[in-house]
Amino acid sequence: TADYTYVEYANGEIELYDLRADPYQLQNIADTADPSLLAMLHEWLEALRQCQAESCRSAELKPQ
C-alpha cells in the first residue's frame, strides 16, 4: 500500500514495514502490529494471489 509494505514468504515468515515511519524498511513490525491490520493485509494478498484476468482489477482495490 502507500503506507505499508507487507510480505508473506512460503516458509510462513511475515514482514511488515510502516513506510511513513520507516521508508527504508529497516524495522519489521509484523510481531507488534495490530492483528486486525495483519488480517486485512493477509486477506487482500490472498485475493490478489487467487484472482484471474478481470477479477484482479477489483482485487487490486484496498479492502475497507
JSON list of N, CA and C in Angstrom, two decimals:
[
{"chain": "A", "resi": 1, "resn": "THR", "atom": "N", "xyz": [0.85, -1.18, 0.00]},
{"chain": "A", "resi": 1, "resn": "THR", "atom": "CA", "xyz": [0.00, 0.00, 0.00]},
{"chain": "A", "resi": 1, "resn": "THR", "atom": "C", "xyz": [0.89, 1.23, 0.00]},
{"chain": "A", "resi": 2, "resn": "ALA", "atom": "N", "xyz": [0.29, 2.39, -0.01]},
{"chain": "A", "resi": 2, "resn": "ALA", "atom": "CA", "xyz": [1.07, 3.62, 0.09]},
{"chain": "A", "resi": 2, "resn": "ALA", "atom": "C", "xyz": [1.68, 3.77, 1.48]},
{"chain": "A", "resi": 3, "resn": "ASP", "atom": "N", "xyz": [1.08, 3.11, 2.48]},
{"chain": "A", "resi": 3, "resn": "ASP", "atom": "CA", "xyz": [1.54, 3.25, 3.86]},
{"chain": "A", "resi": 3, "resn": "ASP", "atom": "C", "xyz": [2.37, 2.07, 4.36]},
{"chain": "A", "resi": 4, "resn": "TYR", "atom": "N", "xyz": [2.17, 0.89, 3.78]},
{"chain": "A", "resi": 4, "resn": "TYR", "atom": "CA", "xyz": [2.83, -0.32, 4.29]},
{"chain": "A", "resi": 4, "resn": "TYR", "atom": "C", "xyz": [3.39, -1.17, 3.16]},
{"chain": "A", "resi": 5, "resn": "THR", "atom": "N", "xyz": [4.46, -1.88, 3.50]},
{"chain": "A", "resi": 5, "resn": "THR", "atom": "CA", "xyz": [4.93, -2.99, 2.67]},
{"chain": "A", "resi": 5, "resn": "THR", "atom": "C", "xyz": [4.65, -4.25, 3.48]},
{"chain": "A", "resi": 6, "resn": "TYR", "atom": "N", "xyz": [3.92, -5.20, 2.87]},
{"chain": "A", "resi": 6, "resn": "TYR", "atom": "CA", "xyz": [3.54, -6.44, 3.53]},
{"chain": "A", "resi": 6, "resn": "TYR", "atom": "C", "xyz": [4.00, -7.59, 2.66]},
{"chain": "A", "resi": 7, "resn": "VAL", "atom": "N", "xyz": [4.74, -8.53, 3.27]},
{"chain": "A", "resi": 7, "resn": "VAL", "atom": "CA", "xyz": [5.28, -9.67, 2.54]},
{"chain": "A", "resi": 7, "resn": "VAL", "atom": "C", "xyz": [5.02, -10.94, 3.33]},
{"chain": "A", "resi": 8, "resn": "GLU", "atom": "N", "xyz": [4.56, -11.97, 2.63]},
{"chain": "A", "resi": 8, "resn": "GLU", "atom": "CA", "xyz": [4.43, -13.31, 3.21]},
{"chain": "A", "resi": 8, "resn": "GLU", "atom": "C", "xyz": [5.33, -14.25, 2.41]},
{"chain": "A", "resi": 9, "resn": "TYR", "atom": "N", "xyz": [6.17, -14.98, 3.10]},
{"chain": "A", "resi": 9, "resn": "TYR", "atom": "CA", "xyz": [7.05, -15.94, 2.46]},
{"chain": "A", "resi": 9, "resn": "TYR", "atom": "C", "xyz": [6.46, -17.35, 2.55]},
{"chain": "A", "resi": 10, "resn": "ALA", "atom": "N", "xyz": [6.89, -18.23, 1.68]},
{"chain": "A", "resi": 10, "resn": "ALA", "atom": "CA", "xyz": [6.40, -19.61, 1.64]},
{"chain": "A", "resi": 10, "resn": "ALA", "atom": "C", "xyz": [6.68, -20.34, 2.95]},
{"chain": "A", "resi": 11, "resn": "ASN", "atom": "N", "xyz": [7.71, -19.94, 3.68]},
{"chain": "A", "resi": 11, "resn": "ASN", "atom": "CA", "xyz": [8.05, -20.61, 4.94]},
{"chain": "A", "resi": 11, "resn": "ASN", "atom": "C", "xyz": [7.22, -20.08, 6.11]},
{"chain": "A", "resi": 12, "resn": "GLY", "atom": "N", "xyz": [6.28, -19.15, 5.83]},
{"chain": "A", "resi": 12, "resn": "GLY", "atom": "CA", "xyz": [5.41, -18.62, 6.87]},
{"chain": "A", "resi": 12, "resn": "GLY", "atom": "C", "xyz": [5.87, -17.32, 7.49]},
{"chain": "A", "resi": 13, "resn": "GLU", "atom": "N", "xyz": [7.07, -16.90, 7.18]},
{"chain": "A", "resi": 13, "resn": "GLU", "atom": "CA", "xyz": [7.58, -15.64, 7.72]},
{"chain": "A", "resi": 13, "resn": "GLU", "atom": "C", "xyz": [6.80, -14.47, 7.12]},
{"chain": "A", "resi": 14, "resn": "ILE", "atom": "N", "xyz": [6.55, -13.46, 7.94]},
{"chain": "A", "resi": 14, "resn": "ILE", "atom": "CA", "xyz": [5.83, -12.26, 7.52]},
{"chain": "A", "resi": 14, "resn": "ILE", "atom": "C", "xyz": [6.70, -11.04, 7.81]},
{"chain": "A", "resi": 15, "resn": "GLU", "atom": "N", "xyz": [6.70, -10.12, 6.87]},
{"chain": "A", "resi": 15, "resn": "GLU", "atom": "CA", "xyz": [7.36, -8.83, 7.07]},
{"chain": "A", "resi": 15, "resn": "GLU", "atom": "C", "xyz": [6.33, -7.73, 6.87]},
{"chain": "A", "resi": 16, "resn": "LEU", "atom": "N", "xyz": [6.38, -6.74, 7.73]},
{"chain": "A", "resi": 16, "resn": "LEU", "atom": "CA", "xyz": [5.51, -5.57, 7.62]},
{"chain": "A", "resi": 16, "resn": "LEU", "atom": "C", "xyz": [6.34, -4.34, 7.97]},
{"chain": "A", "resi": 17, "resn": "TYR", "atom": "N", "xyz": [6.29, -3.36, 7.08]},
{"chain": "A", "resi": 17, "resn": "TYR", "atom": "CA", "xyz": [7.02, -2.11, 7.29]},
{"chain": "A", "resi": 17, "resn": "TYR", "atom": "C", "xyz": [6.06, -0.94, 7.17]},
{"chain": "A", "resi": 18, "resn": "ASP", "atom": "N", "xyz": [6.16, 0.00, 8.10]},
{"chain": "A", "resi": 18, "resn": "ASP", "atom": "CA", "xyz": [5.39, 1.24, 8.06]},
{"chain": "A", "resi": 18, "resn": "ASP", "atom": "C", "xyz": [6.22, 2.24, 7.25]},
{"chain": "A", "resi": 19, "resn": "LEU", "atom": "N", "xyz": [5.81, 2.50, 6.04]},
{"chain": "A", "resi": 19, "resn": "LEU", "atom": "CA", "xyz": [6.61, 3.31, 5.14]},
{"chain": "A", "resi": 19, "resn": "LEU", "atom": "C", "xyz": [6.67, 4.79, 5.54]},
{"chain": "A", "resi": 20, "resn": "ARG", "atom": "N", "xyz": [5.70, 5.24, 6.30]},
{"chain": "A", "resi": 20, "resn": "ARG", "atom": "CA", "xyz": [5.75, 6.63, 6.78]},
{"chain": "A", "resi": 20, "resn": "ARG", "atom": "C", "xyz": [6.82, 6.79, 7.85]},
{"chain": "A", "resi": 21, "resn": "ALA", "atom": "N", "xyz": [6.90, 5.85, 8.78]},
{"chain": "A", "resi": 21, "resn": "ALA", "atom": "CA", "xyz": [7.86, 5.93, 9.87]},
{"chain": "A", "resi": 21, "resn": "ALA", "atom": "C", "xyz": [9.21, 5.32, 9.51]},
{"chain": "A", "resi": 22, "resn": "ASP", "atom": "N", "xyz": [9.22, 4.41, 8.54]},
{"chain": "A", "resi": 22, "resn": "ASP", "atom": "CA", "xyz": [10.43, 3.66, 8.20]},
{"chain": "A", "resi": 22, "resn": "ASP", "atom": "C", "xyz": [10.52, 3.48, 6.69]},
{"chain": "A", "resi": 23, "resn": "PRO", "atom": "N", "xyz": [10.76, 4.56, 5.94]},
{"chain": "A", "resi": 23, "resn": "PRO", "atom": "CA", "xyz": [10.73, 4.48, 4.48]},
{"chain": "A", "resi": 23, "resn": "PRO", "atom": "C", "xyz": [11.80, 3.57, 3.88]},
{"chain": "A", "resi": 24, "resn": "TYR", "atom": "N", "xyz": [12.86, 3.27, 4.64]},
{"chain": "A", "resi": 24, "resn": "TYR", "atom": "CA", "xyz": [13.91, 2.39, 4.13]},
{"chain": "A", "resi": 24, "resn": "TYR", "atom": "C", "xyz": [13.69, 0.92, 4.51]},
{"chain": "A", "resi": 25, "resn": "GLN", "atom": "N", "xyz": [12.58, 0.65, 5.16]},
{"chain": "A", "resi": 25, "resn": "GLN", "atom": "CA", "xyz": [12.17, -0.71, 5.51]},
{"chain": "A", "resi": 25, "resn": "GLN", "atom": "C", "xyz": [13.26, -1.44, 6.32]},
{"chain": "A", "resi": 26, "resn": "LEU", "atom": "N", "xyz": [13.65, -0.82, 7.41]},
{"chain": "A", "resi": 26, "resn": "LEU", "atom": "CA", "xyz": [14.69, -1.37, 8.26]},
{"chain": "A", "resi": 26, "resn": "LEU", "atom": "C", "xyz": [14.13, -2.11, 9.48]},
{"chain": "A", "resi": 27, "resn": "GLN", "atom": "N", "xyz": [12.90, -1.75, 9.90]},
{"chain": "A", "resi": 27, "resn": "GLN", "atom": "CA", "xyz": [12.31, -2.30, 11.12]},
{"chain": "A", "resi": 27, "resn": "GLN", "atom": "C", "xyz": [11.05, -3.08, 10.79]},
{"chain": "A", "resi": 28, "resn": "ASN", "atom": "N", "xyz": [11.13, -4.41, 10.83]},
{"chain": "A", "resi": 28, "resn": "ASN", "atom": "CA", "xyz": [9.98, -5.27, 10.60]},
{"chain": "A", "resi": 28, "resn": "ASN", "atom": "C", "xyz": [9.07, -5.17, 11.83]},
{"chain": "A", "resi": 29, "resn": "ILE", "atom": "N", "xyz": [7.83, -4.70, 11.62]},
{"chain": "A", "resi": 29, "resn": "ILE", "atom": "CA", "xyz": [6.90, -4.52, 12.74]},
{"chain": "A", "resi": 29, "resn": "ILE", "atom": "C", "xyz": [5.81, -5.59, 12.78]},
{"chain": "A", "resi": 30, "resn": "ALA", "atom": "N", "xyz": [5.99, -6.67, 12.06]},
{"chain": "A", "resi": 30, "resn": "ALA", "atom": "CA", "xyz": [4.95, -7.71, 11.99]},
{"chain": "A", "resi": 30, "resn": "ALA", "atom": "C", "xyz": [4.62, -8.28, 13.36]},
{"chain": "A", "resi": 31, "resn": "ASP", "atom": "N", "xyz": [5.61, -8.41, 14.24]},
{"chain": "A", "resi": 31, "resn": "ASP", "atom": "CA", "xyz": [5.37, -9.01, 15.55]},
{"chain": "A", "resi": 31, "resn": "ASP", "atom": "C", "xyz": [4.60, -8.10, 16.49]},
{"chain": "A", "resi": 32, "resn": "THR", "atom": "N", "xyz": [4.62, -6.79, 16.23]},
{"chain": "A", "resi": 32, "resn": "THR", "atom": "CA", "xyz": [3.98, -5.85, 17.14]},
{"chain": "A", "resi": 32, "resn": "THR", "atom": "C", "xyz": [2.78, -5.13, 16.50]},
{"chain": "A", "resi": 33, "resn": "ALA", "atom": "N", "xyz": [2.48, -5.44, 15.27]},
{"chain": "A", "resi": 33, "resn": "ALA", "atom": "CA", "xyz": [1.39, -4.76, 14.55]},
{"chain": "A", "resi": 33, "resn": "ALA", "atom": "C", "xyz": [0.02, -5.20, 15.06]},
{"chain": "A", "resi": 34, "resn": "ASP", "atom": "N", "xyz": [-0.95, -4.35, 14.85]},
{"chain": "A", "resi": 34, "resn": "ASP", "atom": "CA", "xyz": [-2.34, -4.65, 15.18]},
{"chain": "A", "resi": 34, "resn": "ASP", "atom": "C", "xyz": [-2.77, -5.91, 14.42]},
{"chain": "A", "resi": 35, "resn": "PRO", "atom": "N", "xyz": [-3.26, -6.92, 15.11]},
{"chain": "A", "resi": 35, "resn": "PRO", "atom": "CA", "xyz": [-3.69, -8.16, 14.44]},
{"chain": "A", "resi": 35, "resn": "PRO", "atom": "C", "xyz": [-4.75, -7.93, 13.36]},
{"chain": "A", "resi": 36, "resn": "SER", "atom": "N", "xyz": [-5.61, -6.91, 13.54]},
{"chain": "A", "resi": 36, "resn": "SER", "atom": "CA", "xyz": [-6.63, -6.65, 12.53]},
{"chain": "A", "resi": 36, "resn": "SER", "atom": "C", "xyz": [-6.00, -6.11, 11.25]},
{"chain": "A", "resi": 37, "resn": "LEU", "atom": "N", "xyz": [-4.92, -5.35, 11.36]},
{"chain": "A", "resi": 37, "resn": "LEU", "atom": "CA", "xyz": [-4.20, -4.87, 10.18]},
{"chain": "A", "resi": 37, "resn": "LEU", "atom": "C", "xyz": [-3.56, -6.04, 9.45]},
{"chain": "A", "resi": 38, "resn": "LEU", "atom": "N", "xyz": [-2.91, -6.93, 10.20]},
{"chain": "A", "resi": 38, "resn": "LEU", "atom": "CA", "xyz": [-2.29, -8.10, 9.58]},
{"chain": "A", "resi": 38, "resn": "LEU", "atom": "C", "xyz": [-3.34, -8.98, 8.90]},
{"chain": "A", "resi": 39, "resn": "ALA", "atom": "N", "xyz": [-4.49, -9.15, 9.52]},
{"chain": "A", "resi": 39, "resn": "ALA", "atom": "CA", "xyz": [-5.55, -9.95, 8.92]},
{"chain": "A", "resi": 39, "resn": "ALA", "atom": "C", "xyz": [-6.05, -9.33, 7.63]},
{"chain": "A", "resi": 40, "resn": "MET", "atom": "N", "xyz": [-6.25, -8.01, 7.62]},
{"chain": "A", "resi": 40, "resn": "MET", "atom": "CA", "xyz": [-6.71, -7.32, 6.43]},
{"chain": "A", "resi": 40, "resn": "MET", "atom": "C", "xyz": [-5.70, -7.45, 5.29]},
{"chain": "A", "resi": 41, "resn": "LEU", "atom": "N", "xyz": [-4.43, -7.26, 5.60]},
{"chain": "A", "resi": 41, "resn": "LEU", "atom": "CA", "xyz": [-3.39, -7.36, 4.57]},
{"chain": "A", "resi": 41, "resn": "LEU", "atom": "C", "xyz": [-3.27, -8.79, 4.05]},
{"chain": "A", "resi": 42, "resn": "HIS", "atom": "N", "xyz": [-3.41, -9.77, 4.94]},
{"chain": "A", "resi": 42, "resn": "HIS", "atom": "CA", "xyz": [-3.36, -11.17, 4.52]},
{"chain": "A", "resi": 42, "resn": "HIS", "atom": "C", "xyz": [-4.52, -11.51, 3.59]},
{"chain": "A", "resi": 43, "resn": "GLU", "atom": "N", "xyz": [-5.71, -11.08, 3.95]},
{"chain": "A", "resi": 43, "resn": "GLU", "atom": "CA", "xyz": [-6.89, -11.34, 3.10]},
{"chain": "A", "resi": 43, "resn": "GLU", "atom": "C", "xyz": [-6.75, -10.67, 1.75]},
{"chain": "A", "resi": 44, "resn": "TRP", "atom": "N", "xyz": [-6.22, -9.47, 1.73]},
{"chain": "A", "resi": 44, "resn": "TRP", "atom": "CA", "xyz": [-6.02, -8.75, 0.49]},
{"chain": "A", "resi": 44, "resn": "TRP", "atom": "C", "xyz": [-5.01, -9.48, -0.40]},
{"chain": "A", "resi": 45, "resn": "LEU", "atom": "N", "xyz": [-3.91, -9.92, 0.21]},
{"chain": "A", "resi": 45, "resn": "LEU", "atom": "CA", "xyz": [-2.90, -10.66, -0.54]},
{"chain": "A", "resi": 45, "resn": "LEU", "atom": "C", "xyz": [-3.47, -11.96, -1.10]},
{"chain": "A", "resi": 46, "resn": "GLU", "atom": "N", "xyz": [-4.28, -12.65, -0.31]},
{"chain": "A", "resi": 46, "resn": "GLU", "atom": "CA", "xyz": [-4.91, -13.89, -0.79]},
{"chain": "A", "resi": 46, "resn": "GLU", "atom": "C", "xyz": [-5.83, -13.62, -1.98]},
{"chain": "A", "resi": 47, "resn": "ALA", "atom": "N", "xyz": [-6.59, -12.54, -1.92]},
{"chain": "A", "resi": 47, "resn": "ALA", "atom": "CA", "xyz": [-7.46, -12.18, -3.04]},
{"chain": "A", "resi": 47, "resn": "ALA", "atom": "C", "xyz": [-6.65, -11.92, -4.30]},
{"chain": "A", "resi": 48, "resn": "LEU", "atom": "N", "xyz": [-5.52, -11.25, -4.15]},
{"chain": "A", "resi": 48, "resn": "LEU", "atom": "CA", "xyz": [-4.66, -10.99, -5.30]},
{"chain": "A", "resi": 48, "resn": "LEU", "atom": "C", "xyz": [-3.99, -12.27, -5.81]},
{"chain": "A", "resi": 49, "resn": "ARG", "atom": "N", "xyz": [-3.63, -13.13, -4.88]},
{"chain": "A", "resi": 49, "resn": "ARG", "atom": "CA", "xyz": [-2.97, -14.38, -5.26]},
{"chain": "A", "resi": 49, "resn": "ARG", "atom": "C", "xyz": [-3.90, -15.30, -6.05]},
{"chain": "A", "resi": 50, "resn": "GLN", "atom": "N", "xyz": [-5.19, -15.25, -5.75]},
{"chain": "A", "resi": 50, "resn": "GLN", "atom": "CA", "xyz": [-6.14, -16.18, -6.35]},
{"chain": "A", "resi": 50, "resn": "GLN", "atom": "C", "xyz": [-6.92, -15.60, -7.53]},
{"chain": "A", "resi": 51, "resn": "CYS", "atom": "N", "xyz": [-6.77, -14.32, -7.79]},
{"chain": "A", "resi": 51, "resn": "CYS", "atom": "CA", "xyz": [-7.57, -13.71, -8.86]},
{"chain": "A", "resi": 51, "resn": "CYS", "atom": "C", "xyz": [-7.04, -14.12, -10.24]},
{"chain": "A", "resi": 52, "resn": "GLN", "atom": "N", "xyz": [-7.90, -13.96, -11.22]},
{"chain": "A", "resi": 52, "resn": "GLN", "atom": "CA", "xyz": [-7.54, -14.23, -12.61]},
{"chain": "A", "resi": 52, "resn": "GLN", "atom": "C", "xyz": [-8.20, -13.19, -13.49]},
{"chain": "A", "resi": 53, "resn": "ALA", "atom": "N", "xyz": [-7.47, -12.75, -14.50]},
{"chain": "A", "resi": 53, "resn": "ALA", "atom": "CA", "xyz": [-7.98, -11.85, -15.53]},
{"chain": "A", "resi": 53, "resn": "ALA", "atom": "C", "xyz": [-8.65, -10.62, -14.92]},
{"chain": "A", "resi": 54, "resn": "GLU", "atom": "N", "xyz": [-9.88, -10.36, -15.33]},
{"chain": "A", "resi": 54, "resn": "GLU", "atom": "CA", "xyz": [-10.58, -9.14, -14.90]},
{"chain": "A", "resi": 54, "resn": "GLU", "atom": "C", "xyz": [-10.87, -9.09, -13.40]},
{"chain": "A", "resi": 55, "resn": "SER", "atom": "N", "xyz": [-10.97, -10.24, -12.75]},
{"chain": "A", "resi": 55, "resn": "SER", "atom": "CA", "xyz": [-11.25, -10.22, -11.31]},
{"chain": "A", "resi": 55, "resn": "SER", "atom": "C", "xyz": [-10.10, -9.59, -10.53]},
{"chain": "A", "resi": 56, "resn": "CYS", "atom": "N", "xyz": [-8.93, -9.52, -11.14]},
{"chain": "A", "resi": 56, "resn": "CYS", "atom": "CA", "xyz": [-7.79, -8.89, -10.47]},
{"chain": "A", "resi": 56, "resn": "CYS", "atom": "C", "xyz": [-7.97, -7.39, -10.34]},
{"chain": "A", "resi": 57, "resn": "ARG", "atom": "N", "xyz": [-8.73, -6.80, -11.23]},
{"chain": "A", "resi": 57, "resn": "ARG", "atom": "CA", "xyz": [-8.98, -5.35, -11.14]},
{"chain": "A", "resi": 57, "resn": "ARG", "atom": "C", "xyz": [-9.68, -5.01, -9.83]},
{"chain": "A", "resi": 58, "resn": "SER", "atom": "N", "xyz": [-10.70, -5.76, -9.47]},
{"chain": "A", "resi": 58, "resn": "SER", "atom": "CA", "xyz": [-11.39, -5.50, -8.22]},
{"chain": "A", "resi": 58, "resn": "SER", "atom": "C", "xyz": [-10.56, -5.93, -7.02]},
{"chain": "A", "resi": 59, "resn": "ALA", "atom": "N", "xyz": [-9.75, -6.96, -7.18]},
{"chain": "A", "resi": 59, "resn": "ALA", "atom": "CA", "xyz": [-8.90, -7.42, -6.08]},
{"chain": "A", "resi": 59, "resn": "ALA", "atom": "C", "xyz": [-7.80, -6.41, -5.77]},
{"chain": "A", "resi": 60, "resn": "GLU", "atom": "N", "xyz": [-7.43, -5.59, -6.74]},
{"chain": "A", "resi": 60, "resn": "GLU", "atom": "CA", "xyz": [-6.40, -4.59, -6.51]},
{"chain": "A", "resi": 60, "resn": "GLU", "atom": "C", "xyz": [-6.85, -3.48, -5.57]},
{"chain": "A", "resi": 61, "resn": "LEU", "atom": "N", "xyz": [-8.15, -3.26, -5.50]},
{"chain": "A", "resi": 61, "resn": "LEU", "atom": "CA", "xyz": [-8.67, -2.19, -4.65]},
{"chain": "A", "resi": 61, "resn": "LEU", "atom": "C", "xyz": [-8.49, -2.55, -3.20]},
{"chain": "A", "resi": 62, "resn": "LYS", "atom": "N", "xyz": [-8.07, -1.59, -2.42]},
{"chain": "A", "resi": 62, "resn": "LYS", "atom": "CA", "xyz": [-7.84, -1.81, -1.00]},
{"chain": "A", "resi": 62, "resn": "LYS", "atom": "C", "xyz": [-9.15, -2.16, -0.31]},
{"chain": "A", "resi": 63, "resn": "PRO", "atom": "N", "xyz": [-9.18, -3.22, 0.48]},
{"chain": "A", "resi": 63, "resn": "PRO", "atom": "CA", "xyz": [-10.41, -3.57, 1.23]},
{"chain": "A", "resi": 63, "resn": "PRO", "atom": "C", "xyz": [-10.74, -2.48, 2.24]},
{"chain": "A", "resi": 64, "resn": "GLN", "atom": "N", "xyz": [-12.00, -2.37, 2.55]},
{"chain": "A", "resi": 64, "resn": "GLN", "atom": "CA", "xyz": [-12.45, -1.36, 3.51]},
{"chain": "A", "resi": 64, "resn": "GLN", "atom": "C", "xyz": [-12.25, -1.84, 4.92]}
]
